[in-house]
Amino acid sequence: AQSVTQLGSHVSVSEGALVLLRCNYSSSVPPYLFWYVQYPNQGLQLLLKYTSAATLVKGINGFEAEFKKSETSFHLTKPSAHMSDAAEYFCAVTRMDSSYKLIFGSGTRLLVRP
Amino acid sequence: ETGVTQSPTHLIKTRGQQVTLRCSSQSGHNTVSWYQQALGQGPQFIFQYYREEENGRGNFPPRFSGLQFPNYSSELNVNALELDDSALYLCASSPPGTPSEQYFGPGTRLTVT
């Protein structure tokens, strides 16, 4: 069975500081991995995806994530936080069957202090 | 290009009632997936539709059912509503050949009283 663990339900950073949101996955087969962002009262927006190509994936809004098989991790980073980055972030892994259902972590709420 | 749209935005139902939620997929997308997101949690997969047939189902009872239409739009029906069904219901569509790439709509907030 596949699963995702997001360490830290809340992360607080100062504006301009490094953002690091942690995601570890469990999968018996090579996974596809995703990061989504959710702003209050909105749906999910795809930030970036890993689909077995380059291990360092660049996404929108300056975010990137690195797939590390040895650590079963897919942490999300951004060099400099902006106030507009405050949101809920979800890591997700696909189940590699015909449905490709997404299995989500419990989410990390990013707070950005001025 | 129009993204995924869902209707209604919000609705309130009473326990025991039935509800239908609607989703229009993004232009050119032929696969639709539905998720339930309870407050403070990550989304949970309900089911997926491809070519008007169910193509995978999560751990939800049969009172959760769905349809996909020839234009790839979709409905989620929930019978005999329970208080725990209160959640944000998210629809996601995927382009042909890449079912893992899912684009979400804004969701429907269902409150069951």
mmCIF file with all atom_site columns, C-alpha atoms in Angstrom:
data_model
loop_
_atom_site.group_PDB
_atom_site.id
_atom_site.type_symbol
_atom_site.label_atom_id
_atom_site.label_alt_id
_atom_site.label_comp_id
_atom_site.label_asym_id
_atom_site.label_entity_id
_atom_site.label_seq_id
_atom_site.pdbx_PDB_ins_code
_atom_site.Cartn_x
_atom_site.Cartn_y
_atom_site.Cartn_z
_atom_site.occupancy
_atom_site.B_iso_or_equiv
_atom_site.pdbx_formal_charge
_atom_site.auth_seq_id
_atom_site.auth_comp_id
_atom_site.auth_asym_id
_atom_site.auth_atom_id
_atom_site.pdbx_PDB_model_num
ATOM 1   C CA . ALA A 1 1   ? 0.000   0.000  0.000   1.00 0.00 ? 1   ALA A CA 1
ATOM 2   C CA . GLN A 1 2   ? 1.140   3.517  -0.697  1.00 0.00 ? 2   GLN A CA 1
ATOM 3   C CA . SER A 1 3   ? 1.108   6.300  1.841   1.00 0.00 ? 3   SER A CA 1
ATOM 4   C CA . VAL A 1 4   ? 2.397   9.815  2.408   1.00 0.00 ? 4   VAL A CA 1
ATOM 5   C CA . THR A 1 5   ? 3.593   11.421 5.615   1.00 0.00 ? 5   THR A CA 1
ATOM 6   C CA . GLN A 1 6   ? 3.950   15.166 5.954   1.00 0.00 ? 6   GLN A CA 1
ATOM 7   C CA . LEU A 1 7   ? 6.025   16.154 8.939   1.00 0.00 ? 7   LEU A CA 1
ATOM 8   C CA . GLY A 1 8   ? 4.709   19.224 10.713  1.00 0.00 ? 8   GLY A CA 1
ATOM 9   C CA . SER A 1 9   ? 1.082   20.240 10.477  1.00 0.00 ? 9   SER A CA 1
ATOM 10  C CA . HIS A 1 10  ? 2.154   23.891 10.748  1.00 0.00 ? 10  HIS A CA 1
ATOM 11  C CA . VAL A 1 11  ? 5.333   25.602 9.550   1.00 0.00 ? 11  VAL A CA 1
ATOM 12  C CA . SER A 1 12  ? 6.032   29.268 10.255  1.00 0.00 ? 12  SER A CA 1
ATOM 13  C CA . VAL A 1 13  ? 8.697   31.287 8.444   1.00 0.00 ? 13  VAL A CA 1
ATOM 14  C CA . SER A 1 14  ? 9.572   34.944 8.076   1.00 0.00 ? 14  SER A CA 1
ATOM 15  C CA . GLU A 1 15  ? 9.054   36.683 4.786   1.00 0.00 ? 15  GLU A CA 1
ATOM 16  C CA . GLY A 1 16  ? 12.205  36.201 2.712   1.00 0.00 ? 16  GLY A CA 1
ATOM 17  C CA . ALA A 1 17  ? 13.283  33.073 4.579   1.00 0.00 ? 17  ALA A CA 1
ATOM 18  C CA . LEU A 1 18  ? 13.724  29.596 3.160   1.00 0.00 ? 18  LEU A CA 1
ATOM 19  C CA . VAL A 1 19  ? 10.609  27.455 2.970   1.00 0.00 ? 19  VAL A CA 1
ATOM 20  C CA . LEU A 1 20  ? 11.029  23.712 3.588   1.00 0.00 ? 20  LEU A CA 1
ATOM 21  C CA . LEU A 1 21  ? 7.991   21.443 3.729   1.00 0.00 ? 21  LEU A CA 1
ATOM 22  C CA . ARG A 1 22  ? 8.695   17.787 4.330   1.00 0.00 ? 22  ARG A CA 1
ATOM 23  C CA . CYS A 1 23  ? 7.107   14.796 2.633   1.00 0.00 ? 23  CYS A CA 1
ATOM 24  C CA . ASN A 1 24  ? 8.024   11.136 2.941   1.00 0.00 ? 24  ASN A CA 1
ATOM 25  C CA . TYR A 1 25  ? 6.322   8.435  0.961   1.00 0.00 ? 25  TYR A CA 1
ATOM 26  C CA . SER A 1 26  ? 5.897   4.709  1.115   1.00 0.00 ? 26  SER A CA 1
ATOM 27  C CA . SER A 1 27  ? 5.552   2.802  -2.113  1.00 0.00 ? 27  SER A CA 1
ATOM 28  C CA . SER A 1 28  ? 6.330   -0.694 -3.316  1.00 0.00 ? 28  SER A CA 1
ATOM 29  C CA . VAL A 1 29  ? 6.702   0.527  -6.867  1.00 0.00 ? 29  VAL A CA 1
ATOM 30  C CA . PRO A 1 30  ? 8.287   3.646  -8.384  1.00 0.00 ? 30  PRO A CA 1
ATOM 31  C CA . PRO A 1 31  ? 5.883   6.418  -7.509  1.00 0.00 ? 31  PRO A CA 1
ATOM 32  C CA . TYR A 1 32  ? 4.611   9.533  -9.151  1.00 0.00 ? 32  TYR A CA 1
ATOM 33  C CA . LEU A 1 33  ? 4.700   12.348 -6.600  1.00 0.00 ? 33  LEU A CA 1
ATOM 34  C CA . PHE A 1 34  ? 2.951   15.674 -6.477  1.00 0.00 ? 34  PHE A CA 1
ATOM 35  C CA . TRP A 1 35  ? 2.705   18.840 -4.442  1.00 0.00 ? 35  TRP A CA 1
ATOM 36  C CA . TYR A 1 36  ? -0.538  20.782 -4.378  1.00 0.00 ? 36  TYR A CA 1
ATOM 37  C CA . VAL A 1 37  ? -1.382  24.113 -2.732  1.00 0.00 ? 37  VAL A CA 1
ATOM 38  C CA . GLN A 1 38  ? -4.780  25.031 -1.346  1.00 0.00 ? 38  GLN A CA 1
ATOM 39  C CA . TYR A 1 39  ? -5.737  28.589 -0.492  1.00 0.00 ? 39  TYR A CA 1
ATOM 40  C CA . PRO A 1 40  ? -8.624  29.170 1.936   1.00 0.00 ? 40  PRO A CA 1
ATOM 41  C CA . ASN A 1 41  ? -11.998 28.120 0.556   1.00 0.00 ? 41  ASN A CA 1
ATOM 42  C CA . GLN A 1 42  ? -10.489 27.040 -2.738  1.00 0.00 ? 42  GLN A CA 1
ATOM 43  C CA . GLY A 1 43  ? -9.632  23.838 -4.555  1.00 0.00 ? 43  GLY A CA 1
ATOM 44  C CA . LEU A 1 44  ? -6.176  22.374 -5.050  1.00 0.00 ? 44  LEU A CA 1
ATOM 45  C CA . GLN A 1 45  ? -3.645  23.840 -7.443  1.00 0.00 ? 45  GLN A CA 1
ATOM 46  C CA . LEU A 1 46  ? -0.869  21.676 -8.837  1.00 0.00 ? 46  LEU A CA 1
ATOM 47  C CA . LEU A 1 47  ? 2.536   23.096 -7.877  1.00 0.00 ? 47  LEU A CA 1
ATOM 48  C CA . LEU A 1 48  ? 4.786   20.445 -9.371  1.00 0.00 ? 48  LEU A CA 1
ATOM 49  C CA . LYS A 1 49  ? 5.043   16.756 -10.183 1.00 0.00 ? 49  LYS A CA 1
ATOM 50  C CA . TYR A 1 50  ? 7.670   14.028 -10.314 1.00 0.00 ? 50  TYR A CA 1
ATOM 51  C CA . THR A 1 51  ? 7.080   11.324 -12.904 1.00 0.00 ? 51  THR A CA 1
ATOM 52  C CA . SER A 1 52  ? 10.431  9.494  -12.997 1.00 0.00 ? 52  SER A CA 1
ATOM 53  C CA . ALA A 1 53  ? 12.300  11.998 -15.116 1.00 0.00 ? 53  ALA A CA 1
ATOM 54  C CA . ALA A 1 54  ? 14.668  14.525 -13.497 1.00 0.00 ? 54  ALA A CA 1
ATOM 55  C CA . THR A 1 55  ? 14.889  14.130 -9.734  1.00 0.00 ? 55  THR A CA 1
ATOM 56  C CA . LEU A 1 56  ? 14.891  17.899 -9.163  1.00 0.00 ? 56  LEU A CA 1
ATOM 57  C CA . VAL A 1 57  ? 11.530  19.238 -10.210 1.00 0.00 ? 57  VAL A CA 1
ATOM 58  C CA . LYS A 1 58  ? 10.758  22.891 -10.666 1.00 0.00 ? 58  LYS A CA 1
ATOM 59  C CA . GLY A 1 59  ? 7.228   24.128 -10.256 1.00 0.00 ? 59  GLY A CA 1
ATOM 60  C CA . ILE A 1 60  ? 5.233   27.304 -10.266 1.00 0.00 ? 60  ILE A CA 1
ATOM 61  C CA . ASN A 1 61  ? 5.709   30.308 -7.999  1.00 0.00 ? 61  ASN A CA 1
ATOM 62  C CA . GLY A 1 62  ? 9.391   29.533 -7.436  1.00 0.00 ? 62  GLY A CA 1
ATOM 63  C CA . PHE A 1 63  ? 8.855   26.195 -5.697  1.00 0.00 ? 63  PHE A CA 1
ATOM 64  C CA . GLU A 1 64  ? 10.913  23.095 -6.357  1.00 0.00 ? 64  GLU A CA 1
ATOM 65  C CA . ALA A 1 65  ? 11.174  19.594 -4.934  1.00 0.00 ? 65  ALA A CA 1
ATOM 66  C CA . GLU A 1 66  ? 13.800  16.876 -5.050  1.00 0.00 ? 66  GLU A CA 1
ATOM 67  C CA . PHE A 1 67  ? 13.000  13.194 -5.296  1.00 0.00 ? 67  PHE A CA 1
ATOM 68  C CA . LYS A 1 68  ? 15.374  11.169 -3.117  1.00 0.00 ? 68  LYS A CA 1
ATOM 69  C CA . LYS A 1 69  ? 14.742  7.471  -3.492  1.00 0.00 ? 69  LYS A CA 1
ATOM 70  C CA . SER A 1 70  ? 17.234  6.474  -0.790  1.00 0.00 ? 70  SER A CA 1
ATOM 71  C CA . GLU A 1 71  ? 15.392  8.650  1.724   1.00 0.00 ? 71  GLU A CA 1
ATOM 72  C CA . THR A 1 72  ? 11.900  8.064  0.266   1.00 0.00 ? 72  THR A CA 1
ATOM 73  C CA . SER A 1 73  ? 11.441  11.807 0.416   1.00 0.00 ? 73  SER A CA 1
ATOM 74  C CA . PHE A 1 74  ? 10.053  14.539 -1.802  1.00 0.00 ? 74  PHE A CA 1
ATOM 75  C CA . HIS A 1 75  ? 10.526  17.744 0.177   1.00 0.00 ? 75  HIS A CA 1
ATOM 76  C CA . LEU A 1 76  ? 9.230   21.061 -1.149  1.00 0.00 ? 76  LEU A CA 1
ATOM 77  C CA . THR A 1 77  ? 11.436  24.142 -0.998  1.00 0.00 ? 77  THR A CA 1
ATOM 78  C CA . LYS A 1 78  ? 11.398  27.785 -1.941  1.00 0.00 ? 78  LYS A CA 1
ATOM 79  C CA . PRO A 1 79  ? 14.440  30.026 -1.396  1.00 0.00 ? 79  PRO A CA 1
ATOM 80  C CA . SER A 1 80  ? 12.528  33.097 -0.267  1.00 0.00 ? 80  SER A CA 1
ATOM 81  C CA . ALA A 1 81  ? 9.033   33.087 1.228   1.00 0.00 ? 81  ALA A CA 1
ATOM 82  C CA . HIS A 1 82  ? 6.466   35.637 0.175   1.00 0.00 ? 82  HIS A CA 1
ATOM 83  C CA . MET A 1 83  ? 3.366   36.611 2.093   1.00 0.00 ? 83  MET A CA 1
ATOM 84  C CA . SER A 1 84  ? 1.247   35.205 -0.736  1.00 0.00 ? 84  SER A CA 1
ATOM 85  C CA . ASP A 1 85  ? 2.725   31.726 -0.104  1.00 0.00 ? 85  ASP A CA 1
ATOM 86  C CA . ALA A 1 86  ? 0.656   31.364 3.069   1.00 0.00 ? 86  ALA A CA 1
ATOM 87  C CA . ALA A 1 87  ? -1.617  28.400 2.367   1.00 0.00 ? 87  ALA A CA 1
ATOM 88  C CA . GLU A 1 88  ? -2.092  24.680 2.971   1.00 0.00 ? 88  GLU A CA 1
ATOM 89  C CA . TYR A 1 89  ? 0.274   22.389 1.096   1.00 0.00 ? 89  TYR A CA 1
ATOM 90  C CA . PHE A 1 90  ? -0.417  18.757 0.299   1.00 0.00 ? 90  PHE A CA 1
ATOM 91  C CA . CYS A 1 91  ? 1.968   16.088 -0.886  1.00 0.00 ? 91  CYS A CA 1
ATOM 92  C CA . ALA A 1 92  ? 0.423   13.235 -2.850  1.00 0.00 ? 92  ALA A CA 1
ATOM 93  C CA . VAL A 1 93  ? 1.497   9.933  -4.356  1.00 0.00 ? 93  VAL A CA 1
ATOM 94  C CA . THR A 1 94  ? -0.247  7.966  -7.037  1.00 0.00 ? 94  THR A CA 1
ATOM 95  C CA . ARG A 1 95  ? -1.294  4.408  -6.712  1.00 0.00 ? 95  ARG A CA 1
ATOM 96  C CA . MET A 1 96  ? 0.081   2.762  -9.810  1.00 0.00 ? 96  MET A CA 1
ATOM 97  C CA . ASP A 1 97  ? -3.035  0.954  -10.921 1.00 0.00 ? 97  ASP A CA 1
ATOM 98  C CA . SER A 1 98  ? -5.418  1.857  -13.679 1.00 0.00 ? 98  SER A CA 1
ATOM 99  C CA . SER A 1 99  ? -7.152  4.579  -11.709 1.00 0.00 ? 99  SER A CA 1
ATOM 100 C CA . TYR A 1 100 ? -4.036  6.533  -10.685 1.00 0.00 ? 100 TYR A CA 1
ATOM 101 C CA . LYS A 1 101 ? -5.874  7.707  -7.594  1.00 0.00 ? 101 LYS A CA 1
ATOM 102 C CA . LEU A 1 102 ? -3.989  10.296 -5.573  1.00 0.00 ? 102 LEU A CA 1
ATOM 103 C CA . ILE A 1 103 ? -3.165  9.453  -1.970  1.00 0.00 ? 103 ILE A CA 1
ATOM 104 C CA . PHE A 1 104 ? -2.682  12.663 -0.012  1.00 0.00 ? 104 PHE A CA 1
ATOM 105 C CA . GLY A 1 105 ? -0.833  13.508 3.121   1.00 0.00 ? 105 GLY A CA 1
ATOM 106 C CA . SER A 1 106 ? -2.583  15.344 5.918   1.00 0.00 ? 106 SER A CA 1
ATOM 107 C CA . GLY A 1 107 ? -1.233  18.693 4.808   1.00 0.00 ? 107 GLY A CA 1
ATOM 108 C CA . THR A 1 108 ? 1.072   21.382 6.164   1.00 0.00 ? 108 THR A CA 1
ATOM 109 C CA . ARG A 1 109 ? -0.158  24.882 6.805   1.00 0.00 ? 109 ARG A CA 1
ATOM 110 C CA . LEU A 1 110 ? 2.496   27.454 5.924   1.00 0.00 ? 110 LEU A CA 1
ATOM 111 C CA . LEU A 1 111 ? 2.403   30.705 7.856   1.00 0.00 ? 111 LEU A CA 1
ATOM 112 C CA . VAL A 1 112 ? 4.519   33.613 6.630   1.00 0.00 ? 112 VAL A CA 1
ATOM 113 C CA . ARG A 1 113 ? 5.393   36.310 9.171   1.00 0.00 ? 113 ARG A CA 1
ATOM 114 C CA . PRO A 1 114 ? 6.035   39.843 7.950   1.00 0.00 ? 114 PRO A CA 1
ATOM 115 C CA . GLU B 2 1   ? -9.266  27.582 -21.652 1.00 0.00 ? 1   GLU B CA 1
ATOM 116 C CA . THR B 2 2   ? -11.876 26.925 -18.990 1.00 0.00 ? 2   THR B CA 1
ATOM 117 C CA . GLY B 2 3   ? -10.730 24.973 -15.969 1.00 0.00 ? 3   GLY B CA 1
ATOM 118 C CA . VAL B 2 4   ? -12.687 22.490 -13.919 1.00 0.00 ? 4   VAL B CA 1
ATOM 119 C CA . THR B 2 5   ? -15.955 23.906 -12.652 1.00 0.00 ? 5   THR B CA 1
ATOM 120 C CA . GLN B 2 6   ? -18.230 22.575 -9.935  1.00 0.00 ? 6   GLN B CA 1
ATOM 121 C CA . SER B 2 7   ? -21.755 23.356 -8.821  1.00 0.00 ? 7   SER B CA 1
ATOM 122 C CA . PRO B 2 8   ? -23.178 24.286 -6.471  1.00 0.00 ? 8   PRO B CA 1
ATOM 123 C CA . THR B 2 9   ? -20.549 26.114 -4.437  1.00 0.00 ? 9   THR B CA 1
ATOM 124 C CA . HIS B 2 10  ? -22.236 25.450 -1.136  1.00 0.00 ? 10  HIS B CA 1
ATOM 125 C CA . LEU B 2 11  ? -25.274 23.575 0.016   1.00 0.00 ? 11  LEU B CA 1
ATOM 126 C CA . ILE B 2 12  ? -26.913 22.498 3.217   1.00 0.00 ? 12  ILE B CA 1
ATOM 127 C CA . LYS B 2 13  ? -28.827 19.237 3.532   1.00 0.00 ? 13  LYS B CA 1
ATOM 128 C CA . THR B 2 14  ? -30.542 17.354 6.301   1.00 0.00 ? 14  THR B CA 1
ATOM 129 C CA . ARG B 2 15  ? -29.483 13.910 7.475   1.00 0.00 ? 15  ARG B CA 1
ATOM 130 C CA . GLY B 2 16  ? -31.184 11.222 5.406   1.00 0.00 ? 16  GLY B CA 1
ATOM 131 C CA . GLN B 2 17  ? -31.598 13.379 2.320   1.00 0.00 ? 17  GLN B CA 1
ATOM 132 C CA . GLN B 2 18  ? -29.962 12.826 -1.056  1.00 0.00 ? 18  GLN B CA 1
ATOM 133 C CA . VAL B 2 19  ? -27.636 15.204 -2.887  1.00 0.00 ? 19  VAL B CA 1
ATOM 134 C CA . THR B 2 20  ? -26.199 15.556 -6.403  1.00 0.00 ? 20  THR B CA 1
ATOM 135 C CA . LEU B 2 21  ? -23.002 17.446 -7.077  1.00 0.00 ? 21  LEU B CA 1
ATOM 136 C CA . ARG B 2 22  ? -21.892 18.386 -10.570 1.00 0.00 ? 22  ARG B CA 1
ATOM 137 C CA . CYS B 2 23  ? -18.546 18.774 -12.277 1.00 0.00 ? 23  CYS B CA 1
ATOM 138 C CA . SER B 2 24  ? -17.509 19.994 -15.710 1.00 0.00 ? 24  SER B CA 1
ATOM 139 C CA . SER B 2 25  ? -14.088 18.798 -16.721 1.00 0.00 ? 25  SER B CA 1
ATOM 140 C CA . GLN B 2 26  ? -11.421 20.978 -18.253 1.00 0.00 ? 26  GLN B CA 1
ATOM 141 C CA . SER B 2 27  ? -11.601 21.204 -22.022 1.00 0.00 ? 27  SER B CA 1
ATOM 142 C CA . GLY B 2 28  ? -10.063 18.133 -23.659 1.00 0.00 ? 28  GLY B CA 1
ATOM 143 C CA . HIS B 2 29  ? -9.933  16.107 -20.442 1.00 0.00 ? 29  HIS B CA 1
ATOM 144 C CA . ASN B 2 30  ? -11.646 12.719 -20.489 1.00 0.00 ? 30  ASN B CA 1
ATOM 145 C CA . THR B 2 31  ? -11.105 11.388 -16.964 1.00 0.00 ? 31  THR B CA 1
ATOM 146 C CA . VAL B 2 32  ? -12.827 12.677 -13.848 1.00 0.00 ? 32  VAL B CA 1
ATOM 147 C CA . SER B 2 33  ? -11.994 11.829 -10.246 1.00 0.00 ? 33  SER B CA 1
ATOM 148 C CA . TRP B 2 34  ? -13.894 12.751 -7.094  1.00 0.00 ? 34  TRP B CA 1
ATOM 149 C CA . TYR B 2 35  ? -12.422 13.354 -3.653  1.00 0.00 ? 35  TYR B CA 1
ATOM 150 C CA . GLN B 2 36  ? -13.841 14.104 -0.227  1.00 0.00 ? 36  GLN B CA 1
ATOM 151 C CA . GLN B 2 37  ? -11.940 16.511 1.993   1.00 0.00 ? 37  GLN B CA 1
ATOM 152 C CA . ALA B 2 38  ? -13.073 16.642 5.595   1.00 0.00 ? 38  ALA B CA 1
ATOM 153 C CA . LEU B 2 39  ? -12.156 19.697 7.617   1.00 0.00 ? 39  LEU B CA 1
ATOM 154 C CA . GLY B 2 40  ? -8.466  19.739 8.497   1.00 0.00 ? 40  GLY B CA 1
ATOM 155 C CA . GLN B 2 41  ? -7.623  16.651 6.457   1.00 0.00 ? 41  GLN B CA 1
ATOM 156 C CA . GLY B 2 42  ? -6.212  15.745 3.079   1.00 0.00 ? 42  GLY B CA 1
ATOM 157 C CA . PRO B 2 43  ? -8.562  14.725 0.282   1.00 0.00 ? 43  PRO B CA 1
ATOM 158 C CA . GLN B 2 44  ? -9.719  11.105 0.141   1.00 0.00 ? 44  GLN B CA 1
ATOM 159 C CA . PHE B 2 45  ? -10.343 9.372  -3.200  1.00 0.00 ? 45  PHE B CA 1
ATOM 160 C CA . ILE B 2 46  ? -13.976 8.431  -3.794  1.00 0.00 ? 46  ILE B CA 1
ATOM 161 C CA . PHE B 2 47  ? -13.941 7.151  -7.385  1.00 0.00 ? 47  PHE B CA 1
ATOM 162 C CA . GLN B 2 48  ? -12.846 7.876  -10.918 1.00 0.00 ? 48  GLN B CA 1
ATOM 163 C CA . TYR B 2 49  ? -14.701 7.815  -14.223 1.00 0.00 ? 49  TYR B CA 1
ATOM 164 C CA . TYR B 2 50  ? -13.240 7.169  -17.651 1.00 0.00 ? 50  TYR B CA 1
ATOM 165 C CA . ARG B 2 51  ? -15.280 6.713  -20.808 1.00 0.00 ? 51  ARG B CA 1
ATOM 166 C CA . GLU B 2 52  ? -18.487 6.859  -18.756 1.00 0.00 ? 52  GLU B CA 1
ATOM 167 C CA . GLU B 2 53  ? -17.515 3.909  -16.575 1.00 0.00 ? 53  GLU B CA 1
ATOM 168 C CA . GLU B 2 54  ? -16.217 3.709  -13.031 1.00 0.00 ? 54  GLU B CA 1
ATOM 169 C CA . ASN B 2 55  ? -12.468 3.141  -13.150 1.00 0.00 ? 55  ASN B CA 1
ATOM 170 C CA . GLY B 2 56  ? -11.448 2.659  -9.551  1.00 0.00 ? 56  GLY B CA 1
ATOM 171 C CA . ARG B 2 57  ? -13.120 3.295  -6.211  1.00 0.00 ? 57  ARG B CA 1
ATOM 172 C CA . GLY B 2 58  ? -11.918 4.234  -2.788  1.00 0.00 ? 58  GLY B CA 1
ATOM 173 C CA . ASN B 2 59  ? -13.188 3.075  0.584   1.00 0.00 ? 59  ASN B CA 1
ATOM 174 C CA . PHE B 2 60  ? -16.641 4.652  0.370   1.00 0.00 ? 60  PHE B CA 1
ATOM 175 C CA . PRO B 2 61  ? -20.002 2.895  0.804   1.00 0.00 ? 61  PRO B CA 1
ATOM 176 C CA . PRO B 2 62  ? -22.341 2.213  -2.131  1.00 0.00 ? 62  PRO B CA 1
ATOM 177 C CA . ARG B 2 63  ? -24.541 5.171  -1.217  1.00 0.00 ? 63  ARG B CA 1
ATOM 178 C CA . PHE B 2 64  ? -21.827 7.215  -2.929  1.00 0.00 ? 64  PHE B CA 1
ATOM 179 C CA . SER B 2 65  ? -22.384 6.819  -6.661  1.00 0.00 ? 65  SER B CA 1
ATOM 180 C CA . GLY B 2 66  ? -21.487 8.670  -9.791  1.00 0.00 ? 66  GLY B CA 1
ATOM 181 C CA . LEU B 2 67  ? -21.985 9.188  -13.473 1.00 0.00 ? 67  LEU B CA 1
ATOM 182 C CA . GLN B 2 68  ? -19.953 10.462 -16.361 1.00 0.00 ? 68  GLN B CA 1
ATOM 183 C CA . PHE B 2 69  ? -21.634 11.841 -19.445 1.00 0.00 ? 69  PHE B CA 1
ATOM 184 C CA . PRO B 2 70  ? -20.522 11.745 -23.107 1.00 0.00 ? 70  PRO B CA 1
ATOM 185 C CA . ASN B 2 71  ? -19.180 15.295 -22.784 1.00 0.00 ? 71  ASN B CA 1
ATOM 186 C CA . TYR B 2 72  ? -17.014 14.041 -19.868 1.00 0.00 ? 72  TYR B CA 1
ATOM 187 C CA . SER B 2 73  ? -18.896 16.026 -17.243 1.00 0.00 ? 73  SER B CA 1
ATOM 188 C CA . SER B 2 74  ? -19.734 14.103 -14.112 1.00 0.00 ? 74  SER B CA 1
ATOM 189 C CA . GLU B 2 75  ? -22.097 13.857 -11.159 1.00 0.00 ? 75  GLU B CA 1
ATOM 190 C CA . LEU B 2 76  ? -21.559 12.612 -7.638  1.00 0.00 ? 76  LEU B CA 1
ATOM 191 C CA . ASN B 2 77  ? -24.656 11.360 -5.853  1.00 0.00 ? 77  ASN B CA 1
ATOM 192 C CA . VAL B 2 78  ? -24.850 10.671 -2.156  1.00 0.00 ? 78  VAL B CA 1
ATOM 193 C CA . ASN B 2 79  ? -27.904 8.956  -0.690  1.00 0.00 ? 79  ASN B CA 1
ATOM 194 C CA . ALA B 2 80  ? -29.020 8.758  2.926   1.00 0.00 ? 80  ALA B CA 1
ATOM 195 C CA . LEU B 2 81  ? -26.778 11.613 4.009   1.00 0.00 ? 81  LEU B CA 1
ATOM 196 C CA . GLU B 2 82  ? -25.002 11.306 7.327   1.00 0.00 ? 82  GLU B CA 1
ATOM 197 C CA . LEU B 2 83  ? -23.494 14.037 9.473   1.00 0.00 ? 83  LEU B CA 1
ATOM 198 C CA . ASP B 2 84  ? -19.989 12.751 8.642   1.00 0.00 ? 84  ASP B CA 1
ATOM 199 C CA . ASP B 2 85  ? -20.639 13.430 4.965   1.00 0.00 ? 85  ASP B CA 1
ATOM 200 C CA . SER B 2 86  ? -20.128 17.122 5.702   1.00 0.00 ? 86  SER B CA 1
ATOM 201 C CA . ALA B 2 87  ? -17.005 18.007 3.728   1.00 0.00 ? 87  ALA B CA 1
ATOM 202 C CA . LEU B 2 88  ? -15.562 19.744 0.704   1.00 0.00 ? 88  LEU B CA 1
ATOM 203 C CA . TYR B 2 89  ? -16.115 17.602 -2.377  1.00 0.00 ? 89  TYR B CA 1
ATOM 204 C CA . LEU B 2 90  ? -13.473 18.069 -5.029  1.00 0.00 ? 90  LEU B CA 1
ATOM 205 C CA . CYS B 2 91  ? -13.613 17.063 -8.654  1.00 0.00 ? 91  CYS B CA 1
ATOM 206 C CA . ALA B 2 92  ? -10.476 16.680 -10.730 1.00 0.00 ? 92  ALA B CA 1
ATOM 207 C CA . SER B 2 93  ? -10.065 16.059 -14.444 1.00 0.00 ? 93  SER B CA 1
ATOM 208 C CA . SER B 2 94  ? -7.138  14.564 -16.340 1.00 0.00 ? 94  SER B CA 1
ATOM 209 C CA . PRO B 2 95  ? -6.012  14.882 -19.967 1.00 0.00 ? 95  PRO B CA 1
ATOM 210 C CA . PRO B 2 96  ? -5.943  11.822 -22.236 1.00 0.00 ? 96  PRO B CA 1
ATOM 211 C CA . GLY B 2 97  ? -2.994  9.551  -21.593 1.00 0.00 ? 97  GLY B CA 1
ATOM 212 C CA . THR B 2 98  ? -1.989  11.165 -18.297 1.00 0.00 ? 98  THR B CA 1
ATOM 213 C CA . PRO B 2 99  ? -4.531  10.093 -15.655 1.00 0.00 ? 99  PRO B CA 1
ATOM 214 C CA . SER B 2 100 ? -2.022  10.812 -12.905 1.00 0.00 ? 100 SER B CA 1
ATOM 215 C CA . GLU B 2 101 ? -2.061  14.511 -13.762 1.00 0.00 ? 101 GLU B CA 1
ATOM 216 C CA . GLN B 2 102 ? -5.187  15.780 -12.036 1.00 0.00 ? 102 GLN B CA 1
ATOM 217 C CA . TYR B 2 103 ? -6.493  19.331 -12.139 1.00 0.00 ? 103 TYR B CA 1
ATOM 218 C CA . PHE B 2 104 ? -8.933  20.264 -9.431  1.00 0.00 ? 104 PHE B CA 1
ATOM 219 C CA . GLY B 2 105 ? -12.032 22.390 -9.367  1.00 0.00 ? 105 GLY B CA 1
ATOM 220 C CA . PRO B 2 106 ? -12.914 24.782 -6.539  1.00 0.00 ? 106 PRO B CA 1
ATOM 221 C CA . GLY B 2 107 ? -15.053 22.213 -4.759  1.00 0.00 ? 107 GLY B CA 1
ATOM 222 C CA . THR B 2 108 ? -18.543 22.021 -3.323  1.00 0.00 ? 108 THR B CA 1
ATOM 223 C CA . ARG B 2 109 ? -18.927 22.577 0.408   1.00 0.00 ? 109 ARG B CA 1
ATOM 224 C CA . LEU B 2 110 ? -21.624 20.226 1.726   1.00 0.00 ? 110 LEU B CA 1
ATOM 225 C CA . THR B 2 111 ? -22.995 20.679 5.214   1.00 0.00 ? 111 THR B CA 1
ATOM 226 C CA . VAL B 2 112 ? -25.283 18.001 6.636   1.00 0.00 ? 112 VAL B CA 1
ATOM 227 C CA . THR B 2 113 ? -27.359 18.979 9.664   1.00 0.00 ? 113 THR B CA 1
#
